[in-house]
Amino acid sequence: MSCRSVCCYHWSSEERLDGKTVIITGANTGIGKETAKDLARRGARIVMACRDLERAEEARTNILEDTGNENVVIRKLDLSDTKSIKAFAELIAKEEKQVNILINNAGIMMCPHSKTADGFEMQLGVNHLGHFLLTYLLLDLIKRSTPARIVIVASVAHTWTGLRLDDINSESSYDTMKAYGQSKLANVLFARSLAKRLQGSGVSVFSLHPGVVQSDLWRHQHQCIQMAVKIFRIFTKTTVEGAQTTIYCAVEPHLESQSGGYFSDCAPATCSRAASDDDLAQKLWEISCNMLGITWQ
């Protein structure tokens, strides 16, 4: 028995999703692909929201071969460009009668400094602001599809730092780890705020830490770090294992009372003090709306 199998929580469920529609961002690789594969196996219609259509097509073929579910489609979505996000949301509104589960999974980790098409620091822009806008644009459809769930893939990295409210876009300085941690803290705070706003609507919201996963998210790291990840892979999770908490939050029955909660290893987990700060969450909400030019009460 490996150390990983001892450390990782084992969870299984026969829950079906026949007749349900699921949107998964970043579904062409890593835990996003494994999540799509699992939910397709449960009978759901899967919308793979991906930036790289070639890789998405390869992933879709693999999912079809593995699950036999042909109700899997690819739609273009670049979370680093608000025009792409709006075009995606418009297409979904035309094509889909319902969205029962939205999984905000795509992300970028500790990349060199760069900006999105709209001038946002890349990690904040993709990991938080892009998903914030996407959720805002799809929310009416999600509300009409209740009971529904919104699952936000965050990280324990949310504990690494606080929010730099005076320089949230990293204009004065940039630290790859702190910027990543800030974007993941924003994920947890967003889930908390959104859950409060959706109380009584039939839409539940969850954020989660998938674990330290063997994935291409490490591609931007120094070779020494990449080597260390390979050496200590026995203590990390495979992509299948890393997807389990996402799947749990998407399908486990009777989680509605825990809406707004943070999960790890398929169970409720403790988030940082900053991630539990409702005043900070409200400030982030207002800043996010202002940066995106939207009104969302």
mmCIF file with all atom_site columns, C-alpha atoms in Angstrom, residues 124-198:
data_model
loop_
_atom_site.group_PDB
_atom_site.id
_atom_site.type_symbol
_atom_site.label_atom_id
_atom_site.label_alt_id
_atom_site.label_comp_id
_atom_site.label_asym_id
_atom_site.label_entity_id
_atom_site.label_seq_id
_atom_site.pdbx_PDB_ins_code
_atom_site.Cartn_x
_atom_site.Cartn_y
_atom_site.Cartn_z
_atom_site.occupancy
_atom_site.B_iso_or_equiv
_atom_site.pdbx_formal_charge
_atom_site.auth_seq_id
_atom_site.auth_comp_id
_atom_site.auth_asym_id
_atom_site.auth_atom_id
_atom_site.pdbx_PDB_model_num
ATOM 1  C CA . LEU A 1 124 ? -6.210  36.778 -10.414 1.00 0.00 ? 124 LEU A CA 1
ATOM 2  C CA . GLY A 1 125 ? -7.795  37.267 -13.829 1.00 0.00 ? 125 GLY A CA 1
ATOM 3  C CA . VAL A 1 126 ? -8.132  33.596 -14.763 1.00 0.00 ? 126 VAL A CA 1
ATOM 4  C CA . ASN A 1 127 ? -8.570  31.936 -11.372 1.00 0.00 ? 127 ASN A CA 1
ATOM 5  C CA . HIS A 1 128 ? -10.964 34.451 -9.839  1.00 0.00 ? 128 HIS A CA 1
ATOM 6  C CA . LEU A 1 129 ? -12.225 37.262 -12.073 1.00 0.00 ? 129 LEU A CA 1
ATOM 7  C CA . GLY A 1 130 ? -12.864 35.062 -15.102 1.00 0.00 ? 130 GLY A CA 1
ATOM 8  C CA . HIS A 1 131 ? -14.914 32.600 -13.067 1.00 0.00 ? 131 HIS A CA 1
ATOM 9  C CA . PHE A 1 132 ? -16.643 35.440 -11.197 1.00 0.00 ? 132 PHE A CA 1
ATOM 10 C CA . LEU A 1 133 ? -17.856 36.891 -14.506 1.00 0.00 ? 133 LEU A CA 1
ATOM 11 C CA . LEU A 1 134 ? -18.755 33.484 -15.930 1.00 0.00 ? 134 LEU A CA 1
ATOM 12 C CA . THR A 1 135 ? -20.877 32.637 -12.891 1.00 0.00 ? 135 THR A CA 1
ATOM 13 C CA . TYR A 1 136 ? -22.566 36.041 -13.018 1.00 0.00 ? 136 TYR A CA 1
ATOM 14 C CA . LEU A 1 137 ? -23.512 35.566 -16.678 1.00 0.00 ? 137 LEU A CA 1
ATOM 15 C CA . LEU A 1 138 ? -24.810 32.010 -16.203 1.00 0.00 ? 138 LEU A CA 1
ATOM 16 C CA . LEU A 1 139 ? -26.590 32.526 -12.899 1.00 0.00 ? 139 LEU A CA 1
ATOM 17 C CA . ASP A 1 140 ? -30.104 33.151 -14.221 1.00 0.00 ? 140 ASP A CA 1
ATOM 18 C CA . LEU A 1 141 ? -29.991 29.886 -16.160 1.00 0.00 ? 141 LEU A CA 1
ATOM 19 C CA . ILE A 1 142 ? -28.577 28.064 -13.148 1.00 0.00 ? 142 ILE A CA 1
ATOM 20 C CA . LYS A 1 143 ? -31.363 29.446 -10.946 1.00 0.00 ? 143 LYS A CA 1
ATOM 21 C CA . ARG A 1 144 ? -33.927 28.128 -13.424 1.00 0.00 ? 144 ARG A CA 1
ATOM 22 C CA . SER A 1 145 ? -32.314 24.685 -13.186 1.00 0.00 ? 145 SER A CA 1
ATOM 23 C CA . THR A 1 146 ? -32.644 24.104 -9.460  1.00 0.00 ? 146 THR A CA 1
ATOM 24 C CA . PRO A 1 147 ? -31.694 22.201 -7.485  1.00 0.00 ? 147 PRO A CA 1
ATOM 25 C CA . ALA A 1 148 ? -28.311 23.288 -8.790  1.00 0.00 ? 148 ALA A CA 1
ATOM 26 C CA . ARG A 1 149 ? -24.740 23.545 -7.588  1.00 0.00 ? 149 ARG A CA 1
ATOM 27 C CA . ILE A 1 150 ? -21.726 25.745 -8.221  1.00 0.00 ? 150 ILE A CA 1
ATOM 28 C CA . VAL A 1 151 ? -18.386 24.144 -7.342  1.00 0.00 ? 151 VAL A CA 1
ATOM 29 C CA . ILE A 1 152 ? -15.257 26.283 -7.147  1.00 0.00 ? 152 ILE A CA 1
ATOM 30 C CA . VAL A 1 153 ? -11.874 24.565 -7.175  1.00 0.00 ? 153 VAL A CA 1
ATOM 31 C CA . ALA A 1 154 ? -9.683  26.572 -4.797  1.00 0.00 ? 154 ALA A CA 1
ATOM 32 C CA . SER A 1 155 ? -6.589  25.371 -2.928  1.00 0.00 ? 155 SER A CA 1
ATOM 33 C CA . VAL A 1 156 ? -4.935  25.215 0.473   1.00 0.00 ? 156 VAL A CA 1
ATOM 34 C CA . ALA A 1 157 ? -2.729  27.900 -1.088  1.00 0.00 ? 157 ALA A CA 1
ATOM 35 C CA . HIS A 1 158 ? -5.453  30.319 0.018   1.00 0.00 ? 158 HIS A CA 1
ATOM 36 C CA . THR A 1 159 ? -3.710  30.218 3.419   1.00 0.00 ? 159 THR A CA 1
ATOM 37 C CA . TRP A 1 160 ? -0.420  31.538 2.014   1.00 0.00 ? 160 TRP A CA 1
ATOM 38 C CA . THR A 1 161 ? -1.336  35.213 1.988   1.00 0.00 ? 161 THR A CA 1
ATOM 39 C CA . GLY A 1 162 ? -4.038  37.808 2.470   1.00 0.00 ? 162 GLY A CA 1
ATOM 40 C CA . LEU A 1 163 ? -5.769  40.031 -0.070  1.00 0.00 ? 163 LEU A CA 1
ATOM 41 C CA . ARG A 1 164 ? -3.746  43.031 -1.137  1.00 0.00 ? 164 ARG A CA 1
ATOM 42 C CA . LEU A 1 165 ? -6.758  45.312 -1.367  1.00 0.00 ? 165 LEU A CA 1
ATOM 43 C CA . ASP A 1 166 ? -4.566  48.330 -2.148  1.00 0.00 ? 166 ASP A CA 1
ATOM 44 C CA . ASP A 1 167 ? -2.763  46.478 -4.964  1.00 0.00 ? 167 ASP A CA 1
ATOM 45 C CA . ILE A 1 168 ? -4.947  43.506 -5.844  1.00 0.00 ? 168 ILE A CA 1
ATOM 46 C CA . ASN A 1 169 ? -3.836  43.653 -9.489  1.00 0.00 ? 169 ASN A CA 1
ATOM 47 C CA . SER A 1 170 ? -0.130  43.468 -8.512  1.00 0.00 ? 170 SER A CA 1
ATOM 48 C CA . GLU A 1 171 ? 0.718   46.762 -10.176 1.00 0.00 ? 171 GLU A CA 1
ATOM 49 C CA . SER A 1 172 ? 3.393   47.866 -7.702  1.00 0.00 ? 172 SER A CA 1
ATOM 50 C CA . SER A 1 173 ? 5.025   44.463 -7.167  1.00 0.00 ? 173 SER A CA 1
ATOM 51 C CA . TYR A 1 174 ? 4.564   40.836 -8.151  1.00 0.00 ? 174 TYR A CA 1
ATOM 52 C CA . ASP A 1 175 ? 5.309   37.621 -6.293  1.00 0.00 ? 175 ASP A CA 1
ATOM 53 C CA . THR A 1 176 ? 4.273   34.428 -8.074  1.00 0.00 ? 176 THR A CA 1
ATOM 54 C CA . MET A 1 177 ? 3.354   32.502 -4.922  1.00 0.00 ? 177 MET A CA 1
ATOM 55 C CA . LYS A 1 178 ? 1.532   35.374 -3.238  1.00 0.00 ? 178 LYS A CA 1
ATOM 56 C CA . ALA A 1 179 ? -0.403  36.188 -6.401  1.00 0.00 ? 179 ALA A CA 1
ATOM 57 C CA . TYR A 1 180 ? -1.470  32.554 -6.702  1.00 0.00 ? 180 TYR A CA 1
ATOM 58 C CA . GLY A 1 181 ? -2.401  32.383 -3.018  1.00 0.00 ? 181 GLY A CA 1
ATOM 59 C CA . GLN A 1 182 ? -4.406  35.590 -3.348  1.00 0.00 ? 182 GLN A CA 1
ATOM 60 C CA . SER A 1 183 ? -6.352  34.202 -6.319  1.00 0.00 ? 183 SER A CA 1
ATOM 61 C CA . LYS A 1 184 ? -7.188  31.027 -4.371  1.00 0.00 ? 184 LYS A CA 1
ATOM 62 C CA . LEU A 1 185 ? -8.230  33.032 -1.303  1.00 0.00 ? 185 LEU A CA 1
ATOM 63 C CA . ALA A 1 186 ? -10.490 34.990 -3.660  1.00 0.00 ? 186 ALA A CA 1
ATOM 64 C CA . ASN A 1 187 ? -12.041 31.662 -4.762  1.00 0.00 ? 187 ASN A CA 1
ATOM 65 C CA . VAL A 1 188 ? -12.968 30.699 -1.190  1.00 0.00 ? 188 VAL A CA 1
ATOM 66 C CA . LEU A 1 189 ? -14.282 34.180 -0.365  1.00 0.00 ? 189 LEU A CA 1
ATOM 67 C CA . PHE A 1 190 ? -16.315 34.223 -3.591  1.00 0.00 ? 190 PHE A CA 1
ATOM 68 C CA . ALA A 1 191 ? -17.958 30.907 -2.714  1.00 0.00 ? 191 ALA A CA 1
ATOM 69 C CA . ARG A 1 192 ? -18.773 32.201 0.755   1.00 0.00 ? 192 ARG A CA 1
ATOM 70 C CA . SER A 1 193 ? -20.294 35.452 -0.523  1.00 0.00 ? 193 SER A CA 1
ATOM 71 C CA . LEU A 1 194 ? -22.213 33.814 -3.346  1.00 0.00 ? 194 LEU A CA 1
ATOM 72 C CA . ALA A 1 195 ? -23.719 31.192 -1.046  1.00 0.00 ? 195 ALA A CA 1
ATOM 73 C CA . LYS A 1 196 ? -25.075 33.913 1.247   1.00 0.00 ? 196 LYS A CA 1
ATOM 74 C CA . ARG A 1 197 ? -26.616 35.746 -1.692  1.00 0.00 ? 197 ARG A CA 1
ATOM 75 C CA . LEU A 1 198 ? -28.221 32.555 -2.997  1.00 0.00 ? 198 LEU A CA 1
#
